[in-house]
Amino acid sequence: MAVLAYFKYAQFLAANLNQVLPGAPFPEINHDLPLGISFFTFQLISYAFDVYRRQVPAERGLDKFAVYILMFPHLIAGPIVRFAAIRDELHANRRKTAQLGLGVQYFIVGLCQKVLIANTLAPVADFAFGAAPGSLDRLTAWTGVAAYGLQIYFDFCGYSNMAIGLAFMLGFTFPKNFNYPYAAQSITEFWRRWHMSLSSWFRDYVYIPLGGNRGGLLRTVRNLLTVFLLTGLWHGAAWNFIVWGLFHGAFLMIERFGFDRVLDASPRLLRHAYAMLVVLIAWVFFRAVGLRHALSYLADMFSLSGHGTPGVAFAYLMNAQVLTAFVAGALLSFPLLPRLMDRLQAPRIGASPHLSPDLDTRNVHAIPVLTLVVGFVLSVAMLANSSLNPFLYFRF
């Protein structure tokens, strides 16, 4: 943990201390961030805690332990894989446990999510968030944050699916990392569906050890705010990430202490609109380059004066490719396709007996080969005609 603190947060801490202390006593710390440090540090912490609690035996084979920590599919952008989840597979004959067909399906689905949707919507979000403060009309500002919401979801979910696919090809089963988070009807539900490996990590190694909700109101508030402060800091050493985390934490507290009953009594559409509004406002803090930028962008979103040029938004929106990505992204953010395939009685590949069907990466429908081939060809064609567009979570 100290290594992560130094490489990721030392400069942020020194810069903020220099602003409040006379004479700027701390030197500037400039260094390159080791690849995947956030992910492999959390995996090492979970391994140490689980071994200490005797929830899993210590691994005696250095080669197998190194494979667990340095396995390339999930090393740089997750999901966060716990040792207990793949310990048996580390010791198994993976030539027999590998599932190539399922792995290829996951990989192509993730590739399509990243290339066909996330990359297509990226210029819209980049334009909106790159505009001068106060220059956006409301339509452009809302379109930009909606584009970013879809971009970051399909970018990160796409990478997770590609990592899960590569793991299946290598004989490992990685945990599900996303479960249609934009279908949530509360912020509490959103965090049960978004980046689930990180959410469960903070629950099991921070929230519950602090006491969870067992110590009364004040301690529950403290524990929730601590978790979401750390969640924000985990994503980046900047105040806008801290505000993003605490913003989500505040709404979880509101729901925990009574607002959940109001939501339960509200229409489904209203509950969903509330959750999406909170999530989109929070994404402004996540995407902005700083707090001032975020507040300026929010002012454009909620401005009553209607300043700016409305036609600017449509210069980026009114083309078939971007509109198709918006529509596809919006539809695929909900579990419509699995429900349709269930109605058509399409076969599922097969669930694990020890996992919930909602969490099991093997409990998925078999996608027709022709569909996968078309998606792969389209993705490769778009990659060949585009510039480098790396995964967003590489920088975290």
Short mmCIF file of C-alpha atoms in Angstrom, two decimals:
data_model
loop_
_atom_site.label_atom_id
_atom_site.label_comp_id
_atom_site.label_asym_id
_atom_site.label_seq_id
_atom_site.Cartn_x
_atom_site.Cartn_y
_atom_site.Cartn_z
CA MET A 1 0.00 0.00 0.00
CA ALA A 2 2.90 2.35 0.76
CA VAL A 3 4.23 1.80 -2.77
CA LEU A 4 0.86 2.77 -4.26
CA ALA A 5 0.67 5.81 -1.98
CA TYR A 6 4.09 7.03 -3.04
CA PHE A 7 3.78 6.54 -6.78
CA LYS A 8 0.18 7.68 -7.13
CA TYR A 9 -0.41 10.23 -4.37
CA ALA A 10 2.91 11.71 -3.19
CA GLN A 11 2.89 14.50 -5.78
CA PHE A 12 -0.75 15.36 -5.07
CA LEU A 13 -0.10 15.53 -1.33
CA ALA A 14 3.09 17.58 -1.75
CA ALA A 15 1.42 20.06 -4.10
CA ASN A 16 -1.51 20.62 -1.71
CA LEU A 17 0.74 20.98 1.34
CA ASN A 18 2.89 23.50 -0.52
CA GLN A 19 -0.22 25.63 -1.09
CA VAL A 20 -0.99 25.92 2.62
CA LEU A 21 2.49 25.84 4.18
CA PRO A 22 4.88 28.81 3.91
CA GLY A 23 7.95 28.46 1.77
CA ALA A 24 6.80 25.42 -0.22
CA PRO A 25 8.87 22.95 1.81
CA PHE A 26 8.15 19.86 -0.30
CA PRO A 27 9.94 19.28 -3.63
CA GLU A 28 8.00 18.43 -6.76
CA ILE A 29 7.78 14.67 -7.26
CA ASN A 30 7.76 13.60 -10.90
CA HIS A 31 7.92 9.92 -11.79
CA ASP A 32 6.27 7.50 -14.13
CA LEU A 33 3.40 5.45 -12.72
CA PRO A 34 4.09 1.67 -12.83
CA LEU A 35 1.72 -0.11 -15.19
CA GLY A 36 -1.36 -1.52 -13.44
CA ILE A 37 -0.21 -0.50 -9.95
CA SER A 38 -3.74 0.17 -8.64
CA PHE A 39 -4.99 -3.25 -9.70
CA PHE A 40 -2.11 -5.48 -8.64
CA THR A 41 -1.75 -3.61 -5.32
CA PHE A 42 -5.39 -4.30 -4.45
CA GLN A 43 -4.96 -7.94 -5.44
CA LEU A 44 -1.92 -8.27 -3.17
CA ILE A 45 -3.82 -6.67 -0.29
CA SER A 46 -6.78 -9.02 -0.75
CA TYR A 47 -4.42 -12.01 -0.89
CA ALA A 48 -2.62 -10.97 2.31
CA PHE A 49 -5.91 -10.40 4.17
CA ASP A 50 -7.49 -13.65 2.98
CA VAL A 51 -4.44 -15.67 3.97
CA TYR A 52 -4.27 -13.92 7.35
CA ARG A 53 -7.97 -14.67 7.96
CA ARG A 54 -7.37 -18.30 6.91
CA GLN A 55 -9.98 -17.94 4.17
CA VAL A 56 -7.50 -19.33 1.65
CA PRO A 57 -4.22 -21.22 2.11
CA ALA A 58 -1.01 -19.44 1.20
CA GLU A 59 0.34 -20.28 -2.24
CA ARG A 60 3.66 -22.14 -1.99
CA GLY A 61 4.50 -22.09 -5.67
CA LEU A 62 6.22 -18.86 -6.70
CA ASP A 63 5.37 -19.43 -10.35
CA LYS A 64 1.65 -19.78 -9.62
CA PHE A 65 1.66 -16.74 -7.33
CA ALA A 66 3.40 -14.72 -10.03
CA VAL A 67 0.81 -15.83 -12.57
CA TYR A 68 -1.95 -14.63 -10.25
CA ILE A 69 -0.42 -11.17 -9.78
CA LEU A 70 1.00 -10.57 -13.26
CA MET A 71 -1.59 -12.26 -15.48
CA PHE A 72 -1.76 -9.83 -18.40
CA PRO A 73 -5.50 -9.90 -19.29
CA HIS A 74 -6.59 -8.04 -16.16
CA LEU A 75 -3.32 -6.48 -14.99
CA ILE A 76 -3.81 -2.96 -16.33
CA ALA A 77 -7.56 -2.36 -16.13
CA GLY A 78 -9.22 -5.11 -14.12
CA PRO A 79 -11.35 -6.76 -13.09
CA ILE A 80 -9.82 -7.14 -9.63
CA VAL A 81 -9.46 -10.90 -9.26
CA ARG A 82 -9.18 -12.48 -5.83
CA PHE A 83 -6.84 -15.40 -5.30
CA ALA A 84 -9.61 -17.64 -3.96
CA ALA A 85 -11.53 -17.23 -7.24
CA ILE A 86 -8.81 -18.80 -9.39
CA ARG A 87 -6.70 -20.83 -6.95
CA ASP A 88 -8.07 -24.18 -8.13
CA GLU A 89 -7.58 -23.20 -11.77
CA LEU A 90 -3.96 -22.24 -11.07
CA HIS A 91 -3.37 -25.84 -10.03
CA ALA A 92 -5.50 -27.43 -12.76
CA ASN A 93 -4.49 -28.61 -16.21
CA ARG A 94 -5.57 -25.51 -18.10
CA ARG A 95 -5.27 -27.26 -21.44
CA LYS A 96 -8.37 -29.14 -20.33
CA THR A 97 -10.16 -26.27 -18.57
CA ALA A 98 -9.68 -23.68 -21.32
CA GLN A 99 -12.90 -22.61 -23.04
CA LEU A 100 -11.78 -21.19 -26.37
CA GLY A 101 -15.20 -20.67 -27.90
CA LEU A 102 -16.58 -18.80 -24.89
CA GLY A 103 -13.37 -16.81 -24.65
CA VAL A 104 -13.54 -15.74 -28.29
CA GLN A 105 -17.17 -14.68 -27.84
CA TYR A 106 -16.36 -12.52 -24.81
CA PHE A 107 -13.33 -11.00 -26.53
CA ILE A 108 -15.24 -10.03 -29.68
CA VAL A 109 -18.17 -8.63 -27.68
CA GLY A 110 -15.76 -6.51 -25.64
CA LEU A 111 -13.93 -5.39 -28.78
CA CYS A 112 -17.22 -4.28 -30.36
CA GLN A 113 -18.22 -2.41 -27.21
CA LYS A 114 -14.95 -0.53 -27.21
CA VAL A 115 -14.53 0.18 -30.92
CA LEU A 116 -18.06 0.48 -32.28
CA ILE A 117 -19.63 2.39 -29.40
CA ALA A 118 -17.06 3.89 -27.02
CA ASN A 119 -14.61 5.09 -29.68
CA THR A 120 -17.41 6.44 -31.87
CA LEU A 121 -18.84 8.55 -29.06
CA ALA A 122 -15.45 9.72 -27.75
CA PRO A 123 -15.15 12.75 -30.12
CA VAL A 124 -18.54 14.05 -28.94
CA ALA A 125 -17.49 13.90 -25.29
CA ASP A 126 -14.02 15.29 -26.06
CA PHE A 127 -15.50 18.23 -27.93
CA ALA A 128 -17.99 19.10 -25.20
CA PHE A 129 -15.49 18.83 -22.35
CA GLY A 130 -12.78 20.54 -24.39
CA ALA A 131 -14.87 23.64 -25.09
CA ALA A 132 -14.10 26.94 -23.39
CA PRO A 133 -15.91 27.43 -20.07
CA GLY A 134 -19.28 29.05 -20.53
CA SER A 135 -19.37 28.49 -24.28
CA LEU A 136 -21.74 25.52 -24.46
CA ASP A 137 -25.47 25.59 -24.94
CA ARG A 138 -27.53 23.26 -22.78
CA LEU A 139 -28.12 20.73 -25.56
CA THR A 140 -24.42 20.36 -26.30
CA ALA A 141 -23.51 20.13 -22.61
CA TRP A 142 -26.08 17.39 -21.91
CA THR A 143 -25.19 15.58 -25.12
CA GLY A 144 -21.51 15.67 -24.16
CA VAL A 145 -22.01 14.17 -20.72
CA ALA A 146 -24.42 11.56 -22.10
CA ALA A 147 -21.80 10.62 -24.68
CA TYR A 148 -19.17 10.34 -21.95
CA GLY A 149 -21.46 8.23 -19.78
CA LEU A 150 -21.87 5.74 -22.62
CA GLN A 151 -18.21 6.01 -23.61
CA ILE A 152 -16.80 5.17 -20.19
CA TYR A 153 -19.28 2.34 -19.65
CA PHE A 154 -18.68 0.60 -22.97
CA ASP A 155 -14.94 1.33 -22.83
CA PHE A 156 -14.45 -0.17 -19.38
CA CYS A 157 -17.05 -2.93 -19.75
CA GLY A 158 -15.53 -3.72 -23.13
CA TYR A 159 -12.05 -4.11 -21.63
CA SER A 160 -13.42 -6.26 -18.80
CA ASN A 161 -15.15 -8.54 -21.29
CA MET A 162 -11.98 -8.82 -23.37
CA ALA A 163 -10.01 -9.70 -20.23
CA ILE A 164 -12.62 -12.29 -19.24
CA GLY A 165 -12.43 -13.72 -22.76
CA LEU A 166 -8.65 -14.00 -22.72
CA ALA A 167 -8.86 -15.64 -19.29
CA PHE A 168 -11.29 -18.27 -20.60
CA MET A 169 -8.85 -19.03 -23.43
CA LEU A 170 -6.10 -19.52 -20.83
CA GLY A 171 -8.22 -21.74 -18.59
CA PHE A 172 -9.29 -19.19 -15.95
CA THR A 173 -12.70 -17.86 -14.91
CA PHE A 174 -12.71 -14.16 -14.05
CA PRO A 175 -15.57 -12.52 -12.14
CA LYS A 176 -18.23 -10.44 -13.83
CA ASN A 177 -17.43 -6.73 -13.52
CA PHE A 178 -20.59 -5.05 -14.86
CA ASN A 179 -24.26 -5.96 -14.69
CA TYR A 180 -26.10 -3.26 -16.65
CA PRO A 181 -25.42 -0.41 -14.18
CA TYR A 182 -27.47 2.12 -16.17
CA ALA A 183 -30.55 0.01 -15.53
CA ALA A 184 -30.23 0.85 -11.81
CA GLN A 185 -33.07 2.63 -10.03
CA SER A 186 -30.97 3.99 -7.18
CA ILE A 187 -27.36 4.86 -6.50
CA THR A 188 -27.15 1.93 -4.11
CA GLU A 189 -28.18 -0.40 -6.94
CA PHE A 190 -25.82 1.36 -9.34
CA TRP A 191 -22.84 0.43 -7.17
CA ARG A 192 -24.00 -3.17 -7.02
CA ARG A 193 -23.78 -3.22 -10.81
CA TRP A 194 -20.84 -0.91 -11.67
CA HIS A 195 -17.22 -2.12 -11.41
CA MET A 196 -18.43 -4.88 -9.13
CA SER A 197 -14.98 -6.26 -8.38
CA LEU A 198 -13.92 -2.87 -6.95
CA SER A 199 -17.18 -2.35 -5.05
CA SER A 200 -16.97 -5.77 -3.41
CA TRP A 201 -13.27 -5.18 -2.62
CA PHE A 202 -14.03 -1.98 -0.69
CA ARG A 203 -16.97 -3.67 1.01
CA ASP A 204 -14.97 -6.66 2.23
CA TYR A 205 -11.62 -4.99 3.02
CA VAL A 206 -12.64 -1.49 4.15
CA TYR A 207 -16.35 -1.08 4.95
CA ILE A 208 -16.93 -4.30 6.93
CA PRO A 209 -13.60 -4.11 8.86
CA LEU A 210 -14.52 -0.54 9.86
CA GLY A 211 -17.74 -1.88 11.32
CA GLY A 212 -20.10 -1.57 8.38
CA ASN A 213 -23.53 -0.43 9.55
CA ARG A 214 -23.28 -2.11 12.95
CA GLY A 215 -22.08 0.85 15.04
CA GLY A 216 -24.99 3.23 14.79
CA LEU A 217 -25.78 6.18 12.56
CA LEU A 218 -22.61 8.23 12.95
CA ARG A 219 -20.27 5.29 12.42
CA THR A 220 -22.22 4.15 9.38
CA VAL A 221 -21.90 7.64 7.90
CA ARG A 222 -18.19 7.64 8.67
CA ASN A 223 -17.67 4.24 7.10
CA LEU A 224 -19.62 5.09 3.94
CA LEU A 225 -17.80 8.38 3.44
CA THR A 226 -14.44 6.69 4.05
CA VAL A 227 -15.18 4.06 1.44
CA PHE A 228 -16.24 6.57 -1.19
CA LEU A 229 -13.42 8.97 -0.38
CA LEU A 230 -11.04 6.09 -1.04
CA THR A 231 -13.01 5.07 -4.14
CA GLY A 232 -12.52 8.56 -5.56
CA LEU A 233 -8.83 8.63 -4.65
CA TRP A 234 -8.33 5.17 -6.16
CA HIS A 235 -9.36 6.56 -9.53
CA GLY A 236 -6.96 9.48 -9.41
CA ALA A 237 -4.99 11.88 -7.24
CA ALA A 238 -7.12 14.96 -7.92
CA TRP A 239 -9.85 16.87 -6.12
CA ASN A 240 -12.42 16.24 -8.82
CA PHE A 241 -12.10 12.46 -8.24
CA ILE A 242 -12.52 13.01 -4.50
CA VAL A 243 -15.66 15.06 -5.11
CA TRP A 244 -16.94 12.39 -7.51
CA GLY A 245 -16.52 9.71 -4.85
CA LEU A 246 -18.02 11.76 -2.03
CA PHE A 247 -20.92 12.82 -4.28
CA HIS A 248 -21.85 9.17 -4.77
CA GLY A 249 -21.28 8.48 -1.08
CA ALA A 250 -23.63 11.32 -0.10
CA PHE A 251 -26.46 9.89 -2.17
CA LEU A 252 -25.87 6.41 -0.76
CA MET A 253 -26.24 7.90 2.72
CA ILE A 254 -29.42 9.73 1.70
CA GLU A 255 -30.87 6.48 0.39
CA ARG A 256 -29.69 4.50 3.39
CA PHE A 257 -31.36 6.85 5.87
CA GLY A 258 -34.86 7.13 4.49
CA PHE A 259 -34.89 8.18 0.85
CA ASP A 260 -34.98 4.54 -0.21
CA ARG A 261 -38.55 4.36 1.07
CA VAL A 262 -39.47 7.34 -1.09
CA LEU A 263 -37.90 5.59 -4.08
CA ASP A 264 -39.78 2.36 -3.36
CA ALA A 265 -43.06 4.28 -3.45
CA SER A 266 -42.18 6.08 -6.70
CA PRO A 267 -42.87 4.95 -10.27
CA ARG A 268 -40.15 2.87 -11.88
CA LEU A 269 -39.46 5.48 -14.57
CA LEU A 270 -39.02 8.22 -11.95
CA ARG A 271 -36.60 6.06 -9.94
CA HIS A 272 -34.53 5.40 -13.02
CA ALA A 273 -34.53 9.08 -14.03
CA TYR A 274 -33.28 10.01 -10.54
CA ALA A 275 -30.45 7.48 -10.65
CA MET A 276 -29.33 8.52 -14.14
CA LEU A 277 -29.42 12.23 -13.25
CA VAL A 278 -27.16 11.67 -10.24
CA VAL A 279 -24.79 9.45 -12.23
CA LEU A 280 -24.51 11.92 -15.13
CA ILE A 281 -23.86 14.88 -12.84
CA ALA A 282 -21.17 12.84 -11.10
CA TRP A 283 -19.56 11.95 -14.45
CA VAL A 284 -18.97 15.68 -15.01
CA PHE A 285 -16.60 15.73 -12.02
CA PHE A 286 -14.97 12.51 -13.22
CA ARG A 287 -14.35 13.75 -16.77
CA ALA A 288 -13.50 17.40 -16.10
CA VAL A 289 -9.86 18.47 -15.84
CA GLY A 290 -10.47 20.11 -12.45
CA LEU A 291 -13.12 21.38 -10.07
CA ARG A 292 -13.44 24.77 -11.78
CA HIS A 293 -13.94 23.08 -15.13
CA ALA A 294 -16.57 20.75 -13.63
CA LEU A 295 -18.53 23.59 -12.04
CA SER A 296 -18.40 25.60 -15.26
CA TYR A 297 -19.68 22.59 -17.22
CA LEU A 298 -22.51 22.05 -14.74
CA ALA A 299 -23.43 25.72 -15.10
CA ASP A 300 -23.73 25.18 -18.86
CA MET A 301 -25.90 22.10 -18.30
CA PHE A 302 -28.31 23.89 -16.00
CA SER A 303 -28.10 27.40 -17.40
CA LEU A 304 -31.45 29.17 -17.77
CA SER A 305 -30.06 31.75 -20.14
CA GLY A 306 -29.50 29.34 -23.03
CA HIS A 307 -26.19 30.88 -24.07
CA GLY A 308 -23.99 29.31 -26.71
CA THR A 309 -24.76 28.13 -30.24
CA PRO A 310 -27.19 25.18 -30.37
CA GLY A 311 -26.05 24.19 -33.85
CA VAL A 312 -22.61 23.21 -32.56
CA ALA A 313 -23.98 20.03 -30.99
CA PHE A 314 -25.58 18.83 -34.20
CA ALA A 315 -22.39 19.37 -36.17
CA TYR A 316 -21.05 16.38 -34.21
CA LEU A 317 -24.30 14.46 -33.72
CA MET A 318 -26.04 14.51 -37.06
CA ASN A 319 -24.25 11.73 -38.82
CA ALA A 320 -25.35 8.14 -39.10
CA GLN A 321 -22.37 6.59 -37.33
CA VAL A 322 -22.61 8.67 -34.14
CA LEU A 323 -26.41 8.45 -33.99
CA THR A 324 -26.23 4.69 -34.44
CA ALA A 325 -23.68 4.45 -31.61
CA PHE A 326 -25.92 6.56 -29.36
CA VAL A 327 -28.99 4.41 -30.06
CA ALA A 328 -27.08 1.12 -29.78
CA GLY A 329 -25.37 2.26 -26.60
CA ALA A 330 -28.63 3.36 -25.00
CA LEU A 331 -30.39 0.09 -25.88
CA LEU A 332 -27.49 -2.18 -24.92
CA SER A 333 -27.18 -0.42 -21.55
CA PHE A 334 -30.26 -2.38 -20.54
CA PRO A 335 -30.66 -6.18 -20.48
CA LEU A 336 -32.99 -6.13 -23.47
CA LEU A 337 -30.95 -8.49 -25.64
CA PRO A 338 -30.64 -11.29 -23.02
CA ARG A 339 -34.36 -11.07 -22.33
CA LEU A 340 -35.12 -11.30 -26.02
CA MET A 341 -32.84 -14.33 -26.38
CA ASP A 342 -34.51 -15.95 -23.40
CA ARG A 343 -37.92 -15.41 -25.01
CA LEU A 344 -36.57 -17.00 -28.18
CA GLN A 345 -35.27 -19.85 -26.02
CA ALA A 346 -31.72 -19.35 -27.20
CA PRO A 347 -29.36 -21.73 -25.36
CA ARG A 348 -27.10 -20.57 -22.55
CA ILE A 349 -23.55 -21.85 -22.38
CA GLY A 350 -23.82 -23.13 -18.82
CA ALA A 351 -23.53 -21.75 -15.32
CA SER A 352 -21.14 -22.69 -12.54
CA PRO A 353 -22.85 -24.62 -9.74
CA HIS A 354 -21.27 -22.45 -7.01
CA LEU A 355 -22.07 -18.99 -8.43
CA SER A 356 -25.21 -16.92 -8.82
CA PRO A 357 -26.45 -16.84 -12.44
CA ASP A 358 -26.36 -13.03 -12.27
CA LEU A 359 -22.64 -13.05 -11.51
CA ASP A 360 -21.39 -16.06 -13.44
CA THR A 361 -19.52 -15.18 -16.62
CA ARG A 362 -20.32 -18.62 -18.03
CA ASN A 363 -24.07 -18.16 -17.72
CA VAL A 364 -24.45 -16.32 -21.04
CA HIS A 365 -26.22 -16.95 -24.32
CA ALA A 366 -24.29 -18.42 -27.21
CA ILE A 367 -24.10 -15.67 -29.84
CA PRO A 368 -24.37 -16.85 -33.47
CA VAL A 369 -20.99 -17.19 -35.17
CA LEU A 370 -22.01 -14.98 -38.09
CA THR A 371 -22.87 -12.13 -35.72
CA LEU A 372 -19.48 -12.42 -34.04
CA VAL A 373 -17.66 -12.48 -37.39
CA VAL A 374 -19.50 -9.37 -38.62
CA GLY A 375 -18.78 -7.54 -35.36
CA PHE A 376 -15.11 -8.48 -35.49
CA VAL A 377 -14.70 -7.40 -39.12
CA LEU A 378 -16.42 -4.05 -38.47
CA SER A 379 -14.24 -3.44 -35.42
CA VAL A 380 -11.02 -4.23 -37.27
CA ALA A 381 -12.08 -2.00 -40.17
CA MET A 382 -12.77 0.91 -37.80
CA LEU A 383 -9.48 0.39 -36.00
CA ALA A 384 -7.63 0.44 -39.31
CA ASN A 385 -9.20 3.79 -40.20
CA SER A 386 -8.79 5.51 -36.82
CA SER A 387 -6.04 6.92 -34.67
CA LEU A 388 -4.94 5.47 -31.33
CA ASN A 389 -7.78 5.53 -28.79
CA PRO A 390 -6.57 3.76 -25.63
CA PHE A 391 -8.80 2.35 -22.93
CA LEU A 392 -9.86 5.03 -20.43
CA TYR A 393 -9.07 2.95 -17.33
CA PHE A 394 -5.45 2.47 -18.37
CA ARG A 395 -4.66 5.73 -16.54
CA PHE A 396 -6.17 4.59 -13.25
#
